[in-house]
Each structure stands twice: as C-alpha cells, then as structure tokens.
Amino acid sequence: MAVEAAGVGPWDELLNGAGWDVRLRPPAALGVEGAGKVVAVGAGVTGFAVGDRVLAREAPLPGGSGFWAERVLVNADHAAACPPGLDAVHAAALPVNGLTALQALEKLDLSRGQRLLITNGGGATGALAVQLAAAKGIEVTATASAAAAERLLGLGAMEVVDYHDPNWSAKVHGGFDAALIVATGTADAALPLVRDGGRLCSLTSDAPAEERGITTAGGPHESVSAVSRRSPSPTASSPGGVTREKRGPVPTGAAPCPRPWDDSGTLRLRRAV
C-alpha cells in the first residue's frame, strides 16, 4: 500500500531493538499502523483492489519495514476498508487504539444495560472504548479531566468523574459489572467498585489479584492490548467533580469512526507522512 498517513504511539519506542521484535530488517522504517491506498495485490487476495483506501495494523511486519515510509507491505487480512469521509490522518490513528479498545471490551463481554467503569476515558484508547461500549447500550462511567467531561458525555458516557480528585472513587456509585483500566495506577481503586463476580481488564499490566469472584485480566505478565458520535447532550455538574447526563440511557446504533482527542482537545498518536 502507498502510505498516506502513519500512526505514532508510545509503542514505537519498543520497536528499534528495545523489547518488541516485529522482525524489522534494517535499513527499515518504524511504525505498525497507517492508512493509504492499495497499489498491488498478491495472488489469491480477494476483497481488495488497486486504488482501494485502506487502514491497517501490522506486527510483525511482513516486509521487514514499517509504515513510516512511502510504501509498506501488509497482509490482506490485517487491513480494512477505510470508511467513506474519513481522512487518512484520522484513519491512521485508529488501528492500534481501536483494536485495543475493541479486544478489551470483548474480553469483558458486557451486554446492553450493564454498567462499565473506564479509567482515562479522555485518552485515545479510552475515548474509543467509551463510544464502542455506548453503541452496544452499555452504561459507561469514565474518569477524565473536567475539561474532557462535555466531550465524553457527547461520545456516549453517562457519567464523567474528575480523576484529579484524590477521592474520585468515592464519588461514584459502585456495583459496576466491569472495569476497564486505561490509566496506570487506577486498578486498585477501581476493583472495589466492581460487583462480586464482575470483571476487570487492565491495559496497563497492573491488574490486581482476583477477589470476590471478580475475574481479572491484564496482570504484570499478561497483555490485553493490540498494540455514532452523538450530539452533545445537556449536562449538569454535581458536587464532587462528577458530571452526569441529564437524559436517560444512551441509544444504540452504529457509531462513526471516532477521533482520539486528548483532554486539551489535541489529536494525538498520529502523524501525516
């Protein structure tokens, strides 16, 4: 594929002989995700044709070189058609964060109407998880900065808690069916908020030991990561740094590909090539 934009993330620091073997063959470009156009297809490949716009994530890299280049070799089954109207820069930011969010939610296996706590809902992966969960009718409470509250409520969260408050965990009603840990150091505070027999999935490799029948995933030696945006609803600020939606449960429906903004409103983890 001809690369139009490539994703950039903290995982890229691990590629150049620093702990993650993706089979680079120097001289080589880094980068494990990107978007662009198909320029050639191999024998037996179906579903893609020259000129198709695609996004992809590869690790290990079949061509020995990554997406920070003009062209890259990818497996057809690791690529997806780029949704119409989504530009290459935003598409290139989706594969790693999007797959991580999707796989974590699949691990938690929640159903419509169940409750989910997401720590760092304002980050790239967390914001995607908020939208994917809300689209399934899952009731999401997210921790984030106060500046991100309105945005996350618009993305489908039912409640946003300001993580700057050292007592944030006491400001929310517990009994969550599951917790998704995206912020380092929040797993221990989140675990007591999960009901007996619930689930906790950590993307930061710090899942605590199982207790009260709670199933945990993503401990120190276990990896979970892969390495419709609604109109903003009226909100009300409650005492203690909790922002809640005034309306009822989030409606389900297909959600467009999201934009992983950080709390300052800046799009992160991507760079045009």
Coordinates of C-alpha atoms in Angstrom, one line a residue:
M1 CA 0.0 0.0 0.0
A2 CA 1.1 3.6 -0.6
V3 CA 1.1 5.2 2.8
E4 CA -0.7 8.5 3.2
A5 CA -0.5 8.8 6.9
A6 CA 1.1 6.7 9.7
G7 CA 0.2 6.3 13.4
V8 CA 2.7 7.3 16.1
G9 CA 2.4 6.0 19.6
P10 CA 4.4 5.1 22.7
W11 CA 4.7 1.5 21.5
D12 CA 7.0 2.7 18.7
E13 CA 9.8 3.3 21.2
L14 CA 9.9 -0.5 21.7
L15 CA 10.5 -1.3 18.0
N16 CA 14.1 -0.4 17.5
G17 CA 15.8 -3.2 19.4
A18 CA 14.1 -2.1 22.7
G19 CA 12.0 -5.0 23.6
W20 CA 9.5 -5.7 20.8
D21 CA 10.6 -7.9 18.0
V22 CA 8.5 -7.1 14.9
R23 CA 11.0 -8.6 12.5
L24 CA 12.5 -5.3 11.2
R25 CA 15.2 -5.9 8.6
P26 CA 17.4 -2.7 8.6
P27 CA 17.6 -0.4 6.9
A28 CA 13.9 -0.2 7.8
A29 CA 11.2 2.3 8.8
L30 CA 9.3 2.1 12.1
G31 CA 5.6 2.2 12.5
V32 CA 3.0 -0.5 12.9
E33 CA -0.2 1.3 11.7
G34 CA -1.3 3.5 8.9
A35 CA -3.7 4.4 6.1
G36 CA -3.3 4.7 2.4
K37 CA -4.2 3.2 -1.0
V38 CA -3.7 -0.3 -2.4
V39 CA -1.1 -0.3 -5.2
A40 CA -0.8 -4.0 -5.8
V41 CA -2.4 -7.2 -4.6
G42 CA -0.9 -10.7 -4.2
A43 CA -2.1 -13.9 -5.7
G44 CA -5.3 -15.2 -4.1
V45 CA -6.2 -11.9 -2.4
T46 CA -9.9 -11.1 -2.5
G47 CA -11.8 -8.2 -1.2
F48 CA -9.3 -5.5 -2.2
A49 CA -8.3 -4.0 -5.5
V50 CA -5.8 -1.4 -6.7
G51 CA -6.9 2.0 -5.7
D52 CA -8.9 1.0 -2.6
R53 CA -8.4 3.2 0.5
V54 CA -7.5 1.0 3.5
L55 CA -6.2 1.2 7.1
A56 CA -4.0 -1.5 8.6
R57 CA -2.0 -2.6 11.6
E58 CA 0.9 -5.0 11.2
A59 CA 3.2 -6.6 13.9
P60 CA 5.3 -8.5 12.9
L61 CA 5.9 -6.6 9.7
P62 CA 5.8 -9.0 6.7
G63 CA 8.0 -6.8 4.6
G64 CA 10.6 -6.2 7.3
S65 CA 9.8 -2.4 7.4
G66 CA 7.0 -0.3 8.8
F67 CA 4.5 2.4 7.9
W68 CA 6.8 5.4 8.3
A69 CA 7.6 5.2 4.7
E70 CA 6.1 5.8 1.2
R71 CA 5.1 2.2 0.8
V72 CA 4.6 -0.8 3.1
L73 CA 3.7 -4.5 2.6
V74 CA 0.7 -5.7 4.6
N75 CA -1.3 -8.9 5.0
A76 CA -4.8 -8.5 3.4
D77 CA -6.4 -10.0 6.5
H78 CA -4.8 -7.2 8.6
A79 CA -6.3 -4.4 6.6
A80 CA -9.8 -2.9 6.5
A81 CA -11.6 -0.6 4.1
C82 CA -11.4 3.0 5.1
P83 CA -14.9 4.4 5.8
P84 CA -16.0 7.0 3.3
G85 CA -15.5 10.5 4.5
L86 CA -12.7 9.6 6.9
D87 CA -9.4 11.2 6.0
A88 CA -6.2 9.3 6.1
V89 CA -4.7 11.1 9.1
H90 CA -7.7 10.2 11.3
A91 CA -7.8 6.7 9.9
A92 CA -4.1 6.1 10.6
A93 CA -4.7 6.8 14.3
L94 CA -7.4 4.1 14.7
P95 CA -5.8 0.6 14.2
V96 CA -3.8 0.1 17.5
N97 CA -6.1 2.1 19.8
G98 CA -9.2 0.9 18.2
L99 CA -8.2 -2.8 18.2
T100 CA -7.1 -2.5 21.8
A101 CA -10.4 -0.9 22.9
L102 CA -12.4 -3.5 20.9
Q103 CA -10.5 -6.5 22.2
A104 CA -10.7 -5.3 25.8
L105 CA -14.5 -4.9 25.5
E106 CA -14.7 -8.4 24.0
K107 CA -12.8 -9.7 27.0
L108 CA -15.2 -8.0 29.4
D109 CA -18.2 -9.4 27.4
L110 CA -20.8 -7.0 28.6
S111 CA -24.4 -6.8 27.4
R112 CA -26.9 -4.0 26.9
G113 CA -27.9 -2.2 30.1
Q114 CA -24.8 -3.4 32.1
R115 CA -22.5 -0.8 33.8
L116 CA -18.9 -0.2 32.9
L117 CA -16.2 1.9 34.5
I118 CA -13.4 3.2 32.3
T119 CA -10.4 5.0 33.8
N120 CA -8.7 7.6 31.5
G121 CA -11.8 7.8 29.3
G122 CA -10.4 11.0 27.8
G123 CA -7.4 9.4 26.2
A124 CA -7.2 7.8 22.7
T125 CA -8.0 4.2 23.7
G126 CA -10.4 5.2 26.4
A127 CA -12.5 7.5 24.2
L128 CA -12.8 4.8 21.6
A129 CA -13.9 2.3 24.3
V130 CA -16.5 4.8 25.5
Q131 CA -18.0 5.0 22.1
L132 CA -17.9 1.3 21.3
A133 CA -19.5 0.4 24.7
A134 CA -22.2 3.1 24.4
A135 CA -23.1 1.9 20.9
K136 CA -23.9 -1.5 22.5
G137 CA -26.1 0.1 25.1
I138 CA -23.6 -0.3 27.9
E139 CA -23.9 2.4 30.6
V140 CA -20.4 4.0 30.8
T141 CA -18.9 5.9 33.7
A142 CA -15.4 7.4 32.8
T143 CA -12.7 9.1 34.7
A144 CA -11.2 12.1 32.9
S145 CA -10.3 15.7 33.5
A146 CA -13.1 18.2 34.0
A147 CA -12.2 19.7 30.6
A148 CA -13.0 16.4 28.9
A149 CA -16.3 15.9 30.6
E150 CA -18.6 17.5 28.0
R151 CA -16.8 15.8 25.1
L152 CA -17.1 12.3 26.7
L153 CA -20.8 12.8 27.5
G154 CA -21.2 13.7 23.8
L155 CA -19.5 10.5 22.9
G156 CA -21.9 8.4 25.0
A157 CA -20.6 8.3 28.6
M158 CA -23.4 8.5 31.2
E159 CA -21.2 10.0 33.9
V160 CA -17.7 11.5 34.0
V161 CA -15.6 11.7 37.2
D162 CA -12.7 14.1 37.6
Y163 CA -9.6 12.0 38.2
H164 CA -7.8 15.0 39.7
D165 CA -9.8 14.5 42.9
P166 CA -7.8 12.0 45.0
N167 CA -11.2 10.7 46.3
W168 CA -12.8 10.2 42.9
S169 CA -13.6 6.6 43.6
A170 CA -15.8 7.6 46.5
K171 CA -17.8 10.0 44.3
V172 CA -19.4 7.3 42.1
H173 CA -22.0 4.6 42.8
G174 CA -20.2 1.2 42.7
G175 CA -21.6 -2.1 41.7
F176 CA -20.2 -1.9 38.2
D177 CA -20.4 -5.1 36.1
A178 CA -16.9 -4.5 34.9
A179 CA -14.0 -2.0 34.8
L180 CA -11.6 -1.2 32.0
I181 CA -8.3 0.1 33.3
V182 CA -6.6 2.5 30.8
A183 CA -4.8 4.7 33.4
T184 CA -1.8 3.3 35.2
G185 CA -2.3 3.0 38.9
T186 CA -6.1 3.1 39.0
A187 CA -6.8 -0.7 39.1
D188 CA -6.6 -0.9 42.9
A189 CA -9.1 2.0 43.3
A190 CA -11.4 0.5 40.6
L191 CA -11.6 -3.0 41.9
P192 CA -13.7 -2.3 45.0
L193 CA -16.2 -0.6 42.7
V194 CA -16.8 -3.8 40.7
R195 CA -19.6 -6.1 42.0
D196 CA -19.0 -9.6 43.2
G197 CA -18.5 -11.9 40.2
G198 CA -17.7 -9.0 37.9
R199 CA -14.8 -8.5 35.6
L200 CA -11.7 -6.2 35.4
C201 CA -9.4 -5.8 32.4
S202 CA -6.2 -3.8 32.7
L203 CA -4.4 -2.3 29.6
T204 CA -1.6 -1.1 31.9
S205 CA -0.4 -4.6 33.1
D206 CA -1.3 -3.9 36.7
A207 CA -4.5 -6.0 37.2
P208 CA -4.8 -6.9 40.9
A209 CA -5.3 -10.4 42.2
E210 CA -8.8 -11.8 41.8
E211 CA -11.2 -11.5 44.7
R212 CA -14.9 -11.8 45.5
G213 CA -15.2 -13.9 42.4
I214 CA -14.1 -11.0 40.1
T215 CA -12.2 -12.1 37.0
T216 CA -9.2 -10.0 36.3
A217 CA -7.1 -9.8 33.1
G218 CA -4.0 -7.8 32.2
G219 CA -1.7 -8.6 35.1
P220 CA 2.1 -8.0 35.0
H221 CA 2.7 -10.9 32.7
E222 CA -0.4 -10.8 30.5
S223 CA -1.0 -8.5 27.6
V224 CA -4.5 -7.5 26.5
S225 CA -3.5 -4.6 24.2
A226 CA -3.4 -4.9 20.4
V227 CA -0.8 -2.9 20.3
S228 CA -22.4 7.3 16.3
R229 CA -20.8 10.3 17.7
R230 CA -23.8 11.8 19.4
S231 CA -24.5 15.4 19.6
P232 CA -23.5 16.8 23.0
S233 CA -26.3 16.4 25.5
P234 CA -27.2 18.9 28.2
T235 CA -25.1 18.2 31.3
A236 CA -25.3 19.1 34.9
S237 CA -22.3 19.3 37.3
S238 CA -22.8 17.6 40.6
P239 CA -20.8 18.2 43.8
G240 CA -17.5 16.4 43.9
G241 CA -16.4 16.7 40.4
V242 CA -18.9 14.3 38.8
T243 CA -20.7 15.3 35.6
R244 CA -23.8 13.4 34.7
E245 CA -26.0 13.4 31.6
K246 CA -29.5 14.8 32.1
R247 CA -31.1 12.3 29.8
G248 CA -31.8 8.6 30.0
P249 CA -29.8 5.6 28.7
V250 CA -27.6 6.0 25.6
P251 CA -29.4 4.8 22.5
T252 CA -27.7 2.1 20.5
G253 CA -26.7 2.3 16.8
A254 CA -23.7 2.3 14.5
A255 CA -21.1 4.8 15.6
P256 CA -18.8 6.5 13.1
C257 CA -15.1 6.1 13.5
P258 CA -14.1 8.3 16.4
R259 CA -11.4 10.8 16.8
P260 CA -9.0 10.1 19.7
W261 CA -8.6 13.6 21.2
D262 CA -6.7 14.2 24.4
D263 CA -8.0 16.3 27.3
S264 CA -6.7 19.5 25.8
G265 CA -8.6 18.9 22.5
T266 CA -5.5 17.9 20.6
L267 CA -5.5 14.8 18.4
R268 CA -2.7 12.6 19.5
L269 CA -0.8 9.5 18.4
R270 CA -0.8 10.1 14.7
R271 CA 1.3 12.0 12.2
A272 CA 1.0 12.5 8.5
V273 CA 3.9 11.0 6.5

